[in-house]
Structure formats: C-alpha cells, structure tokens
PDB file of C-alpha atoms in Angstrom:
ATOM      1  CA  ARG W   1       6.304   9.117   6.434  1.00 40.00           C
ATOM      2  CA  ILE W   2       8.762   7.929   3.793  1.00 42.00           C
ATOM      3  CA  GLY W   3      11.491  10.347   2.906  1.00 41.00           C
ATOM      4  CA  VAL W   4      10.806  12.641   5.857  1.00 41.00           C
ATOM      5  CA  GLY W   5      14.138  14.331   6.485  1.00 43.00           C
ATOM      6  CA  SER W   6      16.928  12.053   5.414  1.00 47.00           C
ATOM      7  CA  VAL W   7      15.857   9.104   7.551  1.00 69.00           C
ATOM      8  CA  SER W   8      15.731   5.944   5.447  1.00 83.00           C
ATOM      9  CA  LEU W   9      12.888   3.494   5.765  1.00 89.00           C
ATOM     10  CA  LEU W  10      15.296   0.865   7.082  1.00 88.00           C
ATOM     11  CA  SER W  11      16.570   3.096   9.882  1.00 90.00           C
ATOM     12  CA  ARG W  12      12.986   4.048  10.803  1.00 93.00           C
ATOM     13  CA  LEU W  13      12.101   0.359  10.926  1.00 95.00           C
ATOM     14  CA  ASN W  14      15.152  -0.357  13.121  1.00 94.00           C
ATOM     15  CA  ASP W  15      14.217   2.457  15.524  1.00 95.00           C
ATOM     16  CA  ASP W  16      10.601   1.295  15.691  1.00 96.00           C
ATOM     17  CA  LEU W  17      11.765  -2.304  16.146  1.00 96.00           C
ATOM     18  CA  LYS W  18      13.736  -1.300  19.252  1.00 96.00           C
ATOM     19  CA  LEU W  19      10.744   0.594  20.650  1.00 96.00           C
ATOM     20  CA  ALA W  20       8.429  -2.352  19.971  1.00 96.00           C
ATOM     21  CA  MET W  21      10.878  -4.718  21.701  1.00 96.00           C
ATOM     22  CA  LYS W  22      10.989  -2.522  24.794  1.00 97.00           C
ATOM     23  CA  ALA W  23       7.188  -2.237  24.825  1.00 96.00           C
ATOM     24  CA  GLN W  24       6.829  -5.965  24.050  1.00 96.00           C
ATOM     25  CA  GLU W  25       4.402  -5.296  21.199  1.00 96.00           C
ATOM     26  CA  LYS W  26       4.388  -8.676  19.461  1.00 95.00           C
ATOM     27  CA  THR W  27       2.281  -7.710  16.448  1.00 95.00           C
ATOM     28  CA  VAL W  28       4.339  -4.575  15.765  1.00 96.00           C
ATOM     29  CA  LEU W  29       7.554  -6.605  16.053  1.00 97.00           C
ATOM     30  CA  GLN W  30       6.239  -9.248  13.678  1.00 96.00           C
ATOM     31  CA  VAL W  31       5.116  -6.755  11.016  1.00 97.00           C
ATOM     32  CA  ILE W  32       8.303  -4.672  11.179  1.00 97.00           C
ATOM     33  CA  ARG W  33      10.416  -7.813  10.884  1.00 97.00           C
ATOM     34  CA  MET W  34       8.417  -8.912   7.824  1.00 96.00           C
ATOM     35  CA  ILE W  35       8.829  -5.522   6.151  1.00 96.00           C
ATOM     36  CA  LYS W  36      12.553  -5.451   6.971  1.00 95.00           C
ATOM     37  CA  ALA W  37      13.000  -8.954   5.563  1.00 95.00           C
ATOM     38  CA  SER W  38      11.210  -7.936   2.346  1.00 95.00           C
ATOM     39  CA  LEU W  39      13.367  -4.825   2.051  1.00 94.00           C
ATOM     40  CA  GLN W  40      16.587  -6.718   2.662  1.00 93.00           C
ATOM     41  CA  ASN W  41      15.619  -9.510   0.243  1.00 95.00           C
ATOM     42  CA  GLU W  42      14.870  -6.919  -2.432  1.00 94.00           C
ATOM     43  CA  GLN W  43      18.223  -5.191  -1.802  1.00 93.00           C
ATOM     44  CA  ILE W  44      20.044  -8.510  -2.082  1.00 95.00           C
ATOM     45  CA  LYS W  45      18.168  -9.340  -5.279  1.00 95.00           C
ATOM     46  CA  LEU W  46      19.057  -5.948  -6.811  1.00 94.00           C
ATOM     47  CA  GLY W  47      22.528  -5.821  -5.275  1.00 95.00           C
ATOM     48  CA  ARG W  48      22.085  -2.214  -4.135  1.00 93.00           C
ATOM     49  CA  GLU W  49      20.170   0.103  -1.809  1.00 89.00           C
ATOM     50  CA  LEU W  50      16.531   0.658  -2.760  1.00 89.00           C
ATOM     51  CA  THR W  51      15.306   4.007  -4.019  1.00 90.00           C
ATOM     52  CA  ALA W  52      12.450   5.718  -2.154  1.00 87.00           C
ATOM     53  CA  ASP W  53      10.189   4.727  -5.058  1.00 87.00           C
ATOM     54  CA  GLU W  54      11.202   1.061  -4.762  1.00 90.00           C
ATOM     55  CA  GLU W  55      10.616   1.178  -0.995  1.00 92.00           C
ATOM     56  CA  LEU W  56       7.159   2.585  -1.681  1.00 90.00           C
ATOM     57  CA  THR W  57       6.431  -0.202  -4.179  1.00 89.00           C
ATOM     58  CA  LEU W  58       7.502  -2.786  -1.615  1.00 93.00           C
ATOM     59  CA  LEU W  59       5.341  -1.230   1.135  1.00 93.00           C
ATOM     60  CA  SER W  60       2.385  -1.070  -1.263  1.00 90.00           C
ATOM     61  CA  ARG W  61       2.867  -4.780  -1.993  1.00 92.00           C
ATOM     62  CA  GLU W  62       2.930  -5.551   1.756  1.00 94.00           C
ATOM     63  CA  MET W  63      -0.300  -3.568   2.176  1.00 93.00           C
ATOM     64  CA  LYS W  64      -1.985  -5.265  -0.785  1.00 91.00           C
ATOM     65  CA  GLN W  65      -1.158  -8.725   0.580  1.00 94.00           C
ATOM     66  CA  ARG W  66      -2.781  -7.813   3.885  1.00 95.00           C
ATOM     67  CA  ARG W  67      -5.853  -6.251   2.274  1.00 93.00           C
ATOM     68  CA  ASP W  68      -6.296  -9.367   0.121  1.00 94.00           C
ATOM     69  CA  SER W  69      -5.961 -11.570   3.205  1.00 96.00           C
ATOM     70  CA  LEU W  70      -8.465  -9.391   5.050  1.00 96.00           C
ATOM     71  CA  ALA W  71     -11.036  -9.836   2.278  1.00 94.00           C
ATOM     72  CA  GLU W  72     -10.526 -13.626   2.315  1.00 96.00           C
ATOM     73  CA  PHE W  73     -10.776 -13.865   6.112  1.00 97.00           C
ATOM     74  CA  GLU W  74     -13.929 -11.721   6.138  1.00 96.00           C
ATOM     75  CA  LYS W  75     -15.523 -14.001   3.522  1.00 96.00           C
ATOM     76  CA  ALA W  76     -14.648 -17.031   5.638  1.00 96.00           C
ATOM     77  CA  ASN W  77     -15.980 -15.357   8.828  1.00 95.00           C
ATOM     78  CA  ARG W  78     -12.601 -15.777  10.516  1.00 95.00           C
ATOM     79  CA  ASP W  79     -12.968 -12.886  12.976  1.00 94.00           C
ATOM     80  CA  ASP W  80      -9.865 -14.021  14.876  1.00 93.00           C
ATOM     81  CA  LEU W  81      -7.731 -13.557  11.750  1.00 95.00           C
ATOM     82  CA  VAL W  82      -9.580 -10.409  10.634  1.00 96.00           C
ATOM     83  CA  GLU W  83      -8.581  -8.662  13.869  1.00 95.00           C
ATOM     84  CA  LYS W  84      -4.936  -9.654  13.439  1.00 95.00           C
ATOM     85  CA  VAL W  85      -4.762  -8.428   9.820  1.00 96.00           C
ATOM     86  CA  VAL W  86      -6.539  -5.148  10.659  1.00 96.00           C
ATOM     87  CA  ALA W  87      -3.862  -4.528  13.318  1.00 96.00           C
ATOM     88  CA  GLU W  88      -1.108  -5.345  10.781  1.00 96.00           C
ATOM     89  CA  ILE W  89      -2.624  -2.977   8.199  1.00 95.00           C
ATOM     90  CA  ALA W  90      -2.578  -0.146  10.757  1.00 95.00           C
ATOM     91  CA  ILE W  91       1.133  -0.778  11.358  1.00 96.00           C
ATOM     92  CA  VAL W  92       2.065  -0.884   7.653  1.00 95.00           C
ATOM     93  CA  GLU W  93       0.049   2.324   7.061  1.00 92.00           C
ATOM     94  CA  LYS W  94       2.426   4.205   9.368  1.00 93.00           C
ATOM     95  CA  TYR W  95       5.190   3.774   6.787  1.00 93.00           C
ATOM     96  CA  LEU W  96       3.114   4.705   3.726  1.00 91.00           C
ATOM     97  CA  PRO W  97       2.440   8.262   2.537  1.00 89.00           C
ATOM     98  CA  THR W  98      -0.887   9.758   3.596  1.00 90.00           C
ATOM     99  CA  GLN W  99      -3.625   7.946   1.711  1.00 89.00           C
ATOM    100  CA  LEU W 100      -5.796   9.810  -0.785  1.00 94.00           C
ATOM    101  CA  THR W 101      -9.506  10.103  -0.063  1.00 94.00           C
ATOM    102  CA  GLU W 102     -11.975   8.501  -2.438  1.00 95.00           C
ATOM    103  CA  GLU W 103     -12.938  11.994  -3.629  1.00 96.00           C
ATOM    104  CA  GLU W 104      -9.289  12.858  -4.413  1.00 96.00           C
ATOM    105  CA  ILE W 105      -8.951   9.614  -6.403  1.00 96.00           C
ATOM    106  CA  ARG W 106     -12.160  10.411  -8.293  1.00 96.00           C
ATOM    107  CA  GLN W 107     -10.763  13.850  -9.227  1.00 96.00           C
ATOM    108  CA  ILE W 108      -7.479  12.347 -10.476  1.00 96.00           C
ATOM    109  CA  VAL W 109      -9.347   9.743 -12.547  1.00 96.00           C
ATOM    110  CA  ALA W 110     -11.732  12.358 -13.968  1.00 95.00           C
ATOM    111  CA  SER W 111      -8.863  14.627 -14.988  1.00 96.00           C
ATOM    112  CA  VAL W 112      -6.972  11.743 -16.642  1.00 95.00           C
ATOM    113  CA  ILE W 113     -10.112  10.749 -18.585  1.00 94.00           C
ATOM    114  CA  GLU W 114     -10.585  14.375 -19.639  1.00 93.00           C
ATOM    115  CA  ASP W 115      -6.905  14.859 -20.576  1.00 93.00           C
ATOM    116  CA  THR W 116      -6.732  11.662 -22.627  1.00 91.00           C
ATOM    117  CA  GLY W 117     -10.092  12.282 -24.287  1.00 91.00           C
ATOM    118  CA  VAL W 118     -11.120   8.631 -23.980  1.00 90.00           C
ATOM    119  CA  THR W 119     -14.737   7.840 -24.741  1.00 86.00           C
ATOM    120  CA  SER W 120     -15.234   4.173 -23.931  1.00 86.00           C
ATOM    121  CA  THR W 121     -14.526   1.428 -21.429  1.00 87.00           C
ATOM    122  CA  GLN W 122     -12.027   0.008 -23.943  1.00 91.00           C
ATOM    123  CA  ALA W 123      -9.582   2.686 -22.773  1.00 91.00           C
ATOM    124  CA  PHE W 124      -9.495   1.164 -19.262  1.00 94.00           C
ATOM    125  CA  GLY W 125      -5.831   0.097 -19.522  1.00 94.00           C
ATOM    126  CA  GLN W 126      -4.792   3.458 -20.918  1.00 94.00           C
ATOM    127  CA  VAL W 127      -6.520   5.340 -18.072  1.00 94.00           C
ATOM    128  CA  MET W 128      -5.167   2.993 -15.379  1.00 95.00           C
ATOM    129  CA  GLY W 129      -1.673   3.388 -16.851  1.00 95.00           C
ATOM    130  CA  LYS W 130      -1.851   7.151 -16.360  1.00 95.00           C
ATOM    131  CA  VAL W 131      -3.658   7.128 -12.990  1.00 96.00           C
ATOM    132  CA  MET W 132      -1.554   4.566 -11.098  1.00 93.00           C
ATOM    133  CA  PRO W 133       1.764   6.493 -11.168  1.00 92.00           C
ATOM    134  CA  GLN W 134      -0.084   9.504  -9.694  1.00 93.00           C
ATOM    135  CA  VAL W 135      -1.585   7.518  -6.804  1.00 93.00           C
ATOM    136  CA  LYS W 136       1.264   5.043  -6.209  1.00 86.00           C
ATOM    137  CA  GLY W 137       1.440   4.094  -2.554  1.00 85.00           C
ATOM    138  CA  LYS W 138      -1.297   6.594  -1.752  1.00 91.00           C
ATOM    139  CA  ALA W 139      -4.349   4.583  -2.809  1.00 90.00           C
ATOM    140  CA  ASP W 140      -5.602   1.011  -2.862  1.00 86.00           C
ATOM    141  CA  GLY W 141      -5.341  -0.297  -6.425  1.00 87.00           C
ATOM    142  CA  ASN W 142      -8.687  -2.107  -6.154  1.00 88.00           C
ATOM    143  CA  LEU W 143     -10.459   1.135  -5.252  1.00 92.00           C
ATOM    144  CA  VAL W 144      -8.755   2.962  -8.128  1.00 95.00           C
ATOM    145  CA  ASN W 145      -9.777   0.114 -10.457  1.00 95.00           C
ATOM    146  CA  GLU W 146     -13.439   0.401  -9.354  1.00 95.00           C
ATOM    147  CA  ILE W 147     -13.485   4.192  -9.755  1.00 96.00           C
ATOM    148  CA  VAL W 148     -11.930   4.038 -13.245  1.00 95.00           C
ATOM    149  CA  LYS W 149     -14.474   1.393 -14.362  1.00 94.00           C
ATOM    150  CA  GLU W 150     -17.355   3.387 -12.866  1.00 94.00           C
ATOM    151  CA  GLN W 151     -16.300   6.660 -14.518  1.00 94.00           C
ATOM    152  CA  LEU W 152     -15.670   5.005 -17.894  1.00 93.00           C
ATOM    153  CA  ASN W 153     -19.079   3.304 -17.728  1.00 92.00           C
ATOM    154  CA  ASN W 154     -20.678   6.705 -17.126  1.00 89.00           C
ATOM    155  CA  LEU W 155     -19.167   8.307 -20.254  1.00 85.00           C
TER     156      LEU W 155
END
C-alpha cells in the first residue's frame, strides 16, 4: 500500500508496469499508465513531487471516476464495459490503503455526530467536513454521504 517502506507510488507503478509488460496484461498496463500520467501531470502542474496525501487524493479521484463509470454502464446494461471497469477498479484498489468496512464508516460517522453534538440534517456539511479527512482514500465518498444522511435522519 501507499507509503509502505520508502517506496514511492511512482516507483511502485514503474515496477508493476514492467511486470505487466512481461506478463502482457493489457488492462493492468493501461490502468497503470493512466495513473502514472495523472501523477506526472499533477507534478508538472504543481512543479514539485507530490506528497503521500496528494498521491492518495489522486488515486481516490481515479477510483471515483471508475465507480461513476461503473454505475453509468450498469444503468445502460453495458455488460461489456462493466466487466472492463470492474477489472480496472481491482487494479486501482491495489494502490489504495485498505478500505474501511461499512460498519467502520458507521462508527466514525456516529462518533463525529456525537462529538459535534449536531441535532439535525442541516448539519450535513459540518459532519461531512469532519468525517471525510478521517476516511480519505479509505472509503467511497458516496457511501459515506449515504451513511451520514441516514444517521442524521435518525436523530
């Protein structure tokens, strides 16, 4: 996962790229190249190396794009594209920290609601603002959003 030892995300991607080339894994190659391009574009834009946190943000964005695509393809009954995106998601997941379970997210949300003392759904933004930094890169934002709404509605 990210930050394991002192191996940067870029060097992990380069190592995995070489392995994928040798194994002729087209989908893996394609996804790694896309992630590398995003990383390099971001570095160029910022004019410096990315921090681990920025790498995580970028990977989360890559994952979100694929999850959004997956939802669209499922709605359109495009099973051919669904399969492709599911495979891509599995590849991107390898570079993200271990994902939180729904129960772990629920506990984080419940403790934030308790700590902030909010009492209505109007505090949605406040709760999300405190929950998201705790689950960054470790949870799907849409799921977090649903859980926060559900728990606020049950107050």
